[in-house]
Amino acid sequence: KSDDTHGEVVANATEVAAARADIAAIRTKEWRDRLIRWLSIIDYSSNYNAAGRKREPSTGKWLLGRAEFKTWKQVQNSFLWLHGKRNSTVINHITVECARDDSLATAYFFFDFNSRAKQNTTNLLVSLLAQLCSQVIEIPESLEDLYNRSGGGVPEPSVPQLVEVLKSYSTLTKFRHIFLIIDALDECPKGEQREELLEVIVGIASWPSTNLNILVTSRKDYDIAESLTPLLTIPAIAIQGPQVASDIDLYIETQLASKMNRVINDMKSEIKQALIQKADGMFRWVFCQLEVLKKCPTRPAIRKALKSLPATLDGTYERILSNITDENEKTIARRCLIWLAFARKRVTLGELAEAAVLDQQPFDPEERLLDPSFILELL
């Protein structure tokens, strides 16, 4: 009987211990979820999602096969710089690999000249930490301290404090590799903001014996090259040349087949050749030219547009605006661009449609646009 009693005691103790472990796990998850919400002050994924919608699925694969990229993935404490035209293929590839392997983690951030919230070092670090926090149960004491000091309010830690938390994550033995990807660094404004950013990147890259693999993409600006070149553990990769040209070729082919299928085959070849010759690696430039060509009603109109292709994106935007001939439409376009240029937050299409008619004095509700999407057709 005493053996039975002993067995019951052991079983009860085991059940109690299991229940306590479950409660502790629930509390830890709740605590971690609270920290993630606290750190998620901006939507870091919006630029990635937008780029994914625009990207042609088969483009950019040449980069994944490069020896430099493979080395960067395999070697801890490695640093790689991609300079030239933007390429979102890397983030997609790394995200998929990390989802398949619990010993890998990734965090990314897109700098964006269209969003003030995505132009500073603090929001870069906060976003990286939010993503890492969501991928590991263990919570660094330094992160708990930051949260407790803020009282759970809007996170306003200093850059050095955030860097220390990131350093705590970089030494976790759970991960073989933590991939940090900083995209479009050149869209961080020049001056104090970019200087601070580059100093932070230099500092992080100098940490010894970490599991970090850092990849930065940007244009080849002088100040960026001066700061990043000494950090490289692998030769930089230029996003240009025949590989990018083949990607653009594929993109044009797909767009012509899906959006300009009314154009006969011999004309498609003529369009593709003209666009490839002047694209200079710019997918956005190609997209803008195709939008113009789609509106051409005749073969001579298409050929005329091909002969007058702008050489740059600036020239492309200038042509788009100069093609607005109606004075009322010019006024609407001007107001929209001013609102977009000076807005303190991301503006929705509906808000922009309202703003475009606010300058009417006195305000007349009849002046409202019948369809806000008219702005998209105009610009």
Coordinates of C-alpha atoms in Angstrom, one line a residue:
K1 CA 0.0 0.0 0.0
S2 CA 2.9 2.4 0.8
D3 CA 4.2 1.7 -2.6
D4 CA 0.9 2.7 -4.2
T5 CA 0.9 5.8 -2.1
H6 CA 4.4 6.6 -3.1
G7 CA 3.5 6.1 -6.7
E8 CA 0.5 8.4 -6.4
V9 CA 2.7 11.1 -4.8
V10 CA 5.3 10.8 -7.6
A11 CA 2.5 11.0 -10.3
N12 CA 0.9 14.0 -8.6
A13 CA 4.3 15.7 -8.3
T14 CA 4.9 15.1 -12.0
E15 CA 1.5 16.5 -13.0
V16 CA 2.1 19.6 -10.8
A17 CA 5.6 20.1 -12.4
A18 CA 4.1 19.7 -15.9
A19 CA 1.3 22.2 -15.1
R20 CA 3.8 24.7 -13.7
A21 CA 5.9 24.3 -16.8
D22 CA 2.9 24.9 -19.0
I23 CA 1.9 28.0 -17.0
A24 CA 5.5 29.3 -17.2
A25 CA 5.5 28.7 -21.0
I26 CA 2.2 30.6 -21.4
R27 CA 3.5 33.5 -19.3
T28 CA 6.7 33.6 -21.3
K29 CA 4.8 33.6 -24.6
E30 CA 2.5 36.4 -23.3
W31 CA 5.5 38.4 -22.1
R32 CA 7.3 37.9 -25.4
D33 CA 4.1 38.9 -27.4
R34 CA 3.9 42.0 -25.3
L35 CA 7.5 42.9 -26.1
I36 CA 7.0 42.2 -29.9
R37 CA 3.9 44.5 -29.9
W38 CA 6.0 47.2 -28.0
L39 CA 8.8 47.0 -30.6
S40 CA 6.5 46.9 -33.6
I41 CA 6.1 50.7 -34.0
I42 CA 6.3 50.6 -37.8
D43 CA 5.3 48.1 -40.5
Y44 CA 8.8 46.8 -41.5
S45 CA 7.3 44.3 -44.0
S46 CA 5.3 46.7 -46.2
N47 CA 8.2 47.5 -48.5
Y48 CA 9.2 43.9 -48.8
N49 CA 5.6 42.9 -49.7
A50 CA 5.3 45.7 -52.2
A51 CA 8.6 44.6 -53.9
G52 CA 7.4 41.0 -53.9
R53 CA 4.2 42.0 -55.8
K54 CA 6.3 43.8 -58.4
R55 CA 9.1 41.3 -58.8
E56 CA 9.1 38.8 -61.7
P57 CA 9.3 35.4 -59.9
S58 CA 12.2 34.1 -62.1
T59 CA 14.4 37.1 -61.9
G60 CA 17.4 37.5 -59.6
K61 CA 18.2 33.8 -59.4
W62 CA 21.7 34.4 -60.8
L63 CA 22.6 36.2 -57.6
L64 CA 21.8 33.2 -55.4
G65 CA 24.2 31.1 -57.4
R66 CA 27.2 33.5 -57.0
A67 CA 30.1 32.1 -54.9
E68 CA 30.2 35.3 -52.9
F69 CA 26.6 34.9 -51.8
K70 CA 27.0 31.2 -50.9
T71 CA 30.1 32.0 -48.8
W72 CA 28.2 34.8 -47.0
K73 CA 25.4 32.4 -46.1
Q74 CA 27.8 29.7 -44.8
V75 CA 30.4 31.7 -42.8
Q76 CA 29.6 33.2 -39.5
N77 CA 30.4 36.8 -38.8
S78 CA 30.4 37.6 -42.5
F79 CA 29.6 40.9 -44.3
L80 CA 28.5 41.4 -47.9
W81 CA 27.6 44.5 -49.8
L82 CA 25.4 44.5 -52.9
H83 CA 25.6 47.8 -54.8
G84 CA 23.7 48.9 -57.8
K85 CA 20.0 48.4 -58.6
R86 CA 17.7 47.1 -55.9
N87 CA 17.1 43.3 -55.6
S88 CA 14.5 41.8 -53.2
T89 CA 15.4 38.2 -54.2
V90 CA 17.8 37.8 -51.3
I91 CA 15.2 38.5 -48.6
N92 CA 12.7 36.1 -50.1
H93 CA 15.4 33.4 -50.4
I94 CA 16.7 33.8 -46.8
T95 CA 13.2 34.0 -45.3
V96 CA 12.2 30.7 -46.9
E97 CA 15.4 29.0 -45.7
C98 CA 14.9 30.2 -42.1
A99 CA 11.4 28.9 -42.1
R100 CA 12.8 25.4 -42.9
D101 CA 15.6 25.5 -40.3
D102 CA 15.1 26.4 -36.6
S103 CA 18.8 27.1 -36.3
L104 CA 18.5 30.0 -38.6
A105 CA 16.9 33.4 -38.0
T106 CA 16.6 36.5 -40.2
A107 CA 15.6 40.2 -39.8
Y108 CA 15.4 42.8 -42.4
F109 CA 14.7 46.5 -42.9
F110 CA 14.0 48.6 -45.9
F111 CA 15.1 52.3 -45.9
D112 CA 12.6 54.3 -47.8
F113 CA 12.9 58.0 -48.9
N114 CA 9.1 58.1 -49.1
S115 CA 8.7 57.4 -45.3
R116 CA 10.3 59.4 -42.6
A117 CA 9.7 56.5 -40.2
K118 CA 12.0 54.4 -42.4
Q119 CA 14.9 56.8 -42.5
N120 CA 16.5 56.5 -39.1
T121 CA 18.7 54.2 -37.1
T122 CA 16.4 53.8 -34.1
N123 CA 13.6 52.4 -36.2
L124 CA 16.0 50.1 -38.0
L125 CA 17.2 48.6 -34.7
V126 CA 13.7 48.4 -33.2
S127 CA 12.4 46.6 -36.2
L128 CA 15.3 44.1 -36.3
L129 CA 14.7 43.4 -32.6
A130 CA 11.0 42.9 -33.1
Q131 CA 11.7 40.3 -35.7
L132 CA 14.3 38.5 -33.7
C133 CA 12.1 38.5 -30.6
S134 CA 9.4 36.7 -32.6
Q135 CA 11.8 33.9 -33.5
V136 CA 13.3 32.9 -30.2
I137 CA 11.7 32.2 -26.8
E138 CA 14.7 33.4 -24.8
I139 CA 14.4 37.1 -23.9
P140 CA 17.6 39.0 -23.2
E141 CA 17.6 40.8 -19.8
S142 CA 18.7 44.0 -21.6
L143 CA 15.4 44.0 -23.5
E144 CA 13.3 43.4 -20.4
D145 CA 15.1 46.3 -18.7
L146 CA 14.3 48.6 -21.6
Y147 CA 10.7 47.7 -21.6
N148 CA 10.4 48.1 -17.8
R149 CA 12.1 51.5 -17.9
S150 CA 9.6 52.7 -20.5
G151 CA 6.7 51.6 -18.4
G152 CA 5.3 49.8 -21.5
G153 CA 4.8 53.1 -23.3
V154 CA 6.1 54.1 -26.7
P155 CA 9.7 52.8 -27.0
E156 CA 12.2 55.7 -26.8
P157 CA 15.5 54.0 -26.0
S158 CA 18.8 55.3 -27.2
V159 CA 20.6 53.9 -30.1
P160 CA 23.4 52.5 -27.9
Q161 CA 20.8 50.7 -25.7
L162 CA 19.2 49.1 -28.7
V163 CA 22.6 48.0 -30.0
E164 CA 23.4 46.3 -26.7
V165 CA 20.1 44.3 -27.0
L166 CA 21.0 43.3 -30.5
K167 CA 24.4 42.2 -29.3
S168 CA 22.7 39.9 -26.8
Y169 CA 20.8 38.2 -29.6
S170 CA 24.0 37.9 -31.6
T171 CA 25.6 35.6 -29.0
L172 CA 22.6 33.2 -28.6
T173 CA 23.8 29.6 -29.2
K174 CA 20.4 28.5 -30.4
F175 CA 21.2 30.0 -33.9
R176 CA 24.0 29.0 -36.2
H177 CA 23.3 32.1 -38.3
I178 CA 21.3 35.3 -37.8
F179 CA 20.9 37.0 -41.2
L180 CA 20.6 40.8 -40.9
I181 CA 19.6 42.4 -44.2
I182 CA 19.6 46.2 -44.6
D183 CA 18.1 47.2 -47.9
A184 CA 18.4 50.6 -49.8
L185 CA 20.8 52.1 -47.2
D186 CA 21.3 55.1 -49.6
E187 CA 17.7 56.1 -48.9
C188 CA 18.7 57.2 -45.4
P189 CA 19.2 60.9 -45.8
K190 CA 22.8 62.2 -46.0
G191 CA 24.1 64.1 -43.0
E192 CA 23.8 63.3 -39.3
Q193 CA 21.2 60.5 -39.9
R194 CA 23.4 58.6 -42.3
E195 CA 26.5 59.2 -40.4
E196 CA 24.9 57.7 -37.3
L197 CA 23.7 54.7 -39.3
L198 CA 27.0 54.0 -40.8
E199 CA 28.7 54.2 -37.4
V200 CA 26.3 51.7 -36.0
I201 CA 26.8 49.3 -38.9
V202 CA 30.6 49.6 -38.5
G203 CA 30.3 48.9 -34.7
I204 CA 28.1 45.8 -35.2
A205 CA 30.3 44.4 -37.9
S206 CA 33.3 44.7 -35.5
W207 CA 31.8 42.4 -32.9
P208 CA 34.0 39.3 -32.5
S209 CA 32.7 35.7 -32.5
T210 CA 29.1 36.4 -33.3
N211 CA 26.6 34.4 -35.4
L212 CA 25.7 37.4 -37.5
N213 CA 25.7 37.4 -41.3
I214 CA 25.1 41.0 -42.4
L215 CA 24.1 42.0 -45.9
V216 CA 23.6 45.6 -47.1
T217 CA 22.3 46.9 -50.4
S218 CA 22.6 50.4 -51.7
R219 CA 23.8 52.6 -54.5
K220 CA 27.6 53.1 -54.6
D221 CA 27.6 56.5 -52.9
Y222 CA 31.0 57.7 -51.8
D223 CA 30.3 57.9 -48.1
I224 CA 28.7 54.5 -48.1
A225 CA 31.6 52.9 -50.0
E226 CA 34.1 54.5 -47.7
S227 CA 32.4 53.0 -44.6
L228 CA 31.5 49.6 -45.9
T229 CA 34.5 48.6 -47.9
P230 CA 36.7 47.9 -44.9
L231 CA 34.0 45.7 -43.4
L232 CA 33.8 43.3 -46.3
T233 CA 34.7 39.7 -45.5
I234 CA 33.6 38.8 -49.1
P235 CA 34.1 40.9 -52.3
A236 CA 31.1 43.2 -53.0
I237 CA 28.7 42.2 -55.8
A238 CA 27.6 44.8 -58.4
I239 CA 24.0 44.4 -59.3
Q240 CA 24.6 45.2 -63.0
G241 CA 25.8 43.7 -66.2
P242 CA 24.6 40.9 -68.4
Q243 CA 22.8 39.0 -65.5
V244 CA 20.6 42.0 -64.7
A245 CA 20.0 42.6 -68.5
S246 CA 18.7 39.0 -68.7
D247 CA 16.4 39.6 -65.8
I248 CA 15.0 42.7 -67.5
D249 CA 14.6 40.8 -70.7
L250 CA 12.5 38.2 -68.9
Y251 CA 10.5 41.0 -67.2
I252 CA 9.7 42.7 -70.4
E253 CA 8.8 39.5 -72.1
T254 CA 6.3 38.7 -69.3
Q255 CA 4.8 42.1 -69.2
L256 CA 4.3 42.2 -73.0
A257 CA 2.6 38.9 -72.9
S258 CA 0.3 39.7 -70.0
K259 CA -0.4 43.5 -70.5
M260 CA 0.2 44.2 -74.2
N261 CA -1.0 41.0 -75.8
R262 CA -2.8 43.1 -78.4
V263 CA 0.6 44.0 -79.9
I264 CA 1.6 41.7 -82.7
N265 CA 4.7 39.6 -82.3
D266 CA 7.1 41.6 -84.6
M267 CA 6.2 44.7 -82.7
K268 CA 6.9 43.1 -79.3
S269 CA 10.5 42.3 -80.5
E270 CA 11.0 45.9 -81.5
I271 CA 9.7 47.2 -78.2
K272 CA 11.8 44.7 -76.2
Q273 CA 15.0 45.6 -78.1
A274 CA 14.5 49.4 -77.6
L275 CA 13.8 49.0 -73.8
I276 CA 16.7 46.7 -73.1
Q277 CA 19.1 49.1 -74.9
K278 CA 18.2 52.0 -72.6
A279 CA 17.1 50.3 -69.3
D280 CA 20.5 50.4 -67.6
G281 CA 19.4 47.9 -65.1
M282 CA 16.3 49.9 -64.0
F283 CA 13.2 47.9 -63.6
R284 CA 11.2 50.9 -62.6
W285 CA 12.3 52.8 -65.8
V286 CA 11.1 49.8 -67.9
F287 CA 7.7 49.7 -66.0
C288 CA 7.1 53.4 -66.6
Q289 CA 7.9 53.1 -70.4
L290 CA 5.5 50.1 -70.7
E291 CA 2.8 52.1 -69.0
V292 CA 3.2 54.8 -71.7
L293 CA 3.3 52.3 -74.5
K294 CA 0.1 50.6 -73.3
K295 CA -1.8 53.8 -74.1
C296 CA -0.5 54.1 -77.7
P297 CA -3.4 53.3 -80.0
T298 CA -1.4 52.6 -83.2
R299 CA 1.9 51.2 -84.5
P300 CA 3.2 54.6 -85.5
A301 CA 2.4 55.9 -82.0
I302 CA 4.3 53.1 -80.4
R303 CA 7.4 53.7 -82.7
K304 CA 7.2 57.5 -81.9
A305 CA 7.3 56.8 -78.2
L306 CA 10.2 54.4 -78.6
K307 CA 12.2 57.0 -80.4
S308 CA 11.8 59.5 -77.7
L309 CA 12.4 57.3 -74.6
P310 CA 13.8 59.4 -71.7
A311 CA 17.3 58.4 -70.6
T312 CA 16.6 58.6 -66.9
L313 CA 13.9 58.1 -64.3
D314 CA 13.8 61.8 -63.7
G315 CA 13.3 62.3 -67.4
T316 CA 10.5 59.7 -67.3
Y317 CA 8.7 61.4 -64.5
E318 CA 9.1 64.8 -66.3
R319 CA 7.5 63.3 -69.4
I320 CA 4.6 61.9 -67.5
L321 CA 3.9 65.3 -66.0
S322 CA 4.4 67.2 -69.3
N323 CA 1.8 64.9 -70.9
I324 CA -0.9 66.3 -68.6
T325 CA -2.3 69.1 -70.8
D326 CA -5.7 69.8 -69.1
E327 CA -5.3 72.8 -66.7
N328 CA -7.7 71.3 -64.1
E329 CA -5.8 68.0 -64.2
K330 CA -2.5 69.9 -63.9
T331 CA -3.8 71.6 -60.7
I332 CA -4.9 68.3 -59.2
A333 CA -1.6 66.6 -60.1
R334 CA 0.4 69.5 -58.5
R335 CA -1.6 69.4 -55.3
C336 CA -1.2 65.6 -55.0
L337 CA 2.5 65.8 -55.4
I338 CA 2.8 68.5 -52.8
W339 CA 0.8 66.6 -50.3
L340 CA 2.9 63.4 -51.0
A341 CA 6.1 65.3 -50.7
F342 CA 5.3 66.9 -47.3
A343 CA 3.0 64.3 -45.6
R344 CA 4.3 63.2 -42.2
K345 CA 2.8 59.8 -42.6
R346 CA 1.9 57.4 -45.5
V347 CA -1.2 58.8 -47.3
T348 CA -4.0 56.6 -48.6
L349 CA -5.5 57.1 -52.0
G350 CA -8.8 58.2 -50.4
E351 CA -7.0 60.8 -48.2
L352 CA -5.0 62.1 -51.2
A353 CA -8.3 62.4 -53.3
E354 CA -9.7 64.6 -50.5
A355 CA -6.5 66.6 -50.1
A356 CA -6.5 67.4 -53.9
V357 CA -9.6 69.5 -53.6
L358 CA -9.1 71.1 -50.2
D359 CA -7.5 74.2 -51.7
Q360 CA -10.8 75.2 -53.1
Q361 CA -12.0 78.4 -51.4
P362 CA -14.6 78.1 -50.2
F363 CA -14.7 74.3 -50.1
D364 CA -17.3 72.9 -52.5
P365 CA -18.2 69.2 -51.9
E366 CA -19.2 69.0 -55.6
E367 CA -15.4 69.4 -56.5
R368 CA -14.7 66.0 -54.9
L369 CA -13.3 63.4 -57.4
L370 CA -15.9 60.9 -58.5
D371 CA -13.3 58.1 -58.3
P372 CA -10.1 58.4 -56.3
S373 CA -8.3 56.0 -58.7
F374 CA -8.3 58.8 -61.2
I375 CA -5.2 60.0 -59.5
L376 CA -3.4 56.8 -60.3
E377 CA -4.3 57.2 -64.0
L378 CA -3.2 60.8 -63.9
L379 CA 0.2 60.2 -62.2

